[in-house]
Tab-separated table of C-alpha atoms in Angstrom:
chain	number	residue	atom	x	y	z
P	124	MET	CA	12.193	15.466	-17.343
P	125	PRO	CA	13.623	12.371	-15.582
P	126	ASP	CA	16.070	14.647	-13.742
P	127	ILE	CA	13.151	16.337	-11.986
P	128	LEU	CA	11.415	13.086	-11.039
P	129	ARG	CA	13.861	12.042	-8.318
P	130	PRO	CA	13.598	15.197	-6.164
P	131	LEU	CA	9.853	15.397	-6.898
P	132	GLY	CA	9.378	11.808	-5.778
P	133	THR	CA	11.421	12.309	-2.647
P	134	LEU	CA	9.621	15.501	-1.641
P	135	ALA	CA	6.164	14.124	-2.417
P	136	GLY	CA	6.899	10.950	-0.469
P	137	LEU	CA	8.225	12.798	2.563
P	138	ALA	CA	5.336	15.269	2.531
P	139	GLY	CA	2.826	12.432	2.201
P	140	LEU	CA	4.426	10.430	4.975
P	141	SER	CA	4.526	13.397	7.334
P	142	LEU	CA	0.891	14.238	6.595
P	143	CYS	CA	-0.120	10.632	7.276
P	144	LEU	CA	1.792	10.629	10.553
P	145	ILE	CA	0.215	13.922	11.614
P	146	ALA	CA	-3.283	12.727	10.672
P	147	GLY	CA	-2.747	9.434	12.482
P	148	GLY	CA	-1.480	11.152	15.605
P	149	ILE	CA	-4.395	13.573	15.679
P	150	ARG	CA	-6.865	10.745	15.147
P	151	LEU	CA	-5.284	8.698	17.936
P	152	ALA	CA	-5.648	11.757	20.176
P	153	GLY	CA	-9.406	11.523	19.626
P	154	SER	CA	-10.097	14.396	17.241
P	155	HIS	CA	-12.034	13.951	13.997
P	156	TRP	CA	-11.471	17.432	12.537
P	157	LEU	CA	-8.461	19.697	11.949
P	158	MET	CA	-8.812	23.209	10.515
P	159	GLY	CA	-12.116	22.344	8.877
P	160	PHE	CA	-10.845	19.127	7.278
P	161	GLU	CA	-11.846	15.681	8.366
P	162	ILE	CA	-8.822	13.658	9.455
P	163	VAL	CA	-9.632	10.859	6.988
P	164	THR	CA	-9.388	13.391	4.158
P	165	LEU	CA	-5.944	14.489	5.317
P	166	LEU	CA	-4.894	10.843	5.530
P	167	GLN	CA	-6.035	10.244	1.942
P	168	ILE	CA	-4.121	13.316	0.741
P	169	GLY	CA	-1.033	11.937	2.486
P	170	ILE	CA	-1.496	8.555	0.833
P	171	GLY	CA	-1.830	10.310	-2.523
P	172	GLY	CA	1.451	12.124	-1.906
P	173	MET	CA	3.218	8.856	-1.135
P	174	VAL	CA	1.774	7.223	-4.262
P	175	LEU	CA	2.932	10.183	-6.372
P	176	GLY	CA	6.377	9.838	-4.834
P	177	CYS	CA	6.502	6.108	-5.547
P	178	PHE	CA	5.429	6.538	-9.171
P	179	SER	CA	7.904	9.372	-9.727
P	180	LEU	CA	10.786	7.352	-8.337
P	181	LEU	CA	9.690	4.282	-10.309
P	182	VAL	CA	9.696	6.231	-13.570
P	183	HIS	CA	13.079	7.719	-12.665
P	184	LEU	CA	14.547	4.277	-11.966
P	185	THR	CA	13.147	2.606	-15.078
P	186	HIS	CA	14.018	5.409	-17.475
P	187	PRO	CA	16.950	4.431	-19.682
P	188	ALA	CA	20.140	6.351	-18.978
P	189	ARG	CA	21.030	9.117	-21.406
P	190	ARG	CA	24.090	8.540	-23.512
P	191	ARG	CA	26.402	11.482	-23.958
């Protein structure tokens, strides 16, 4: 399981960051809606992705190394 957490954390963090950047750019352009979703909702989904990425990487880093 800890072997999956590093790529999962990286992908979730990058996806969350890109969604936050997209939502912020659209909001700065003056639009409140995108494809039926409010921009604040997309921003919160992006924040959730970054939090998932942080927790996944934290668990990966704090997990004791396997001994072979």
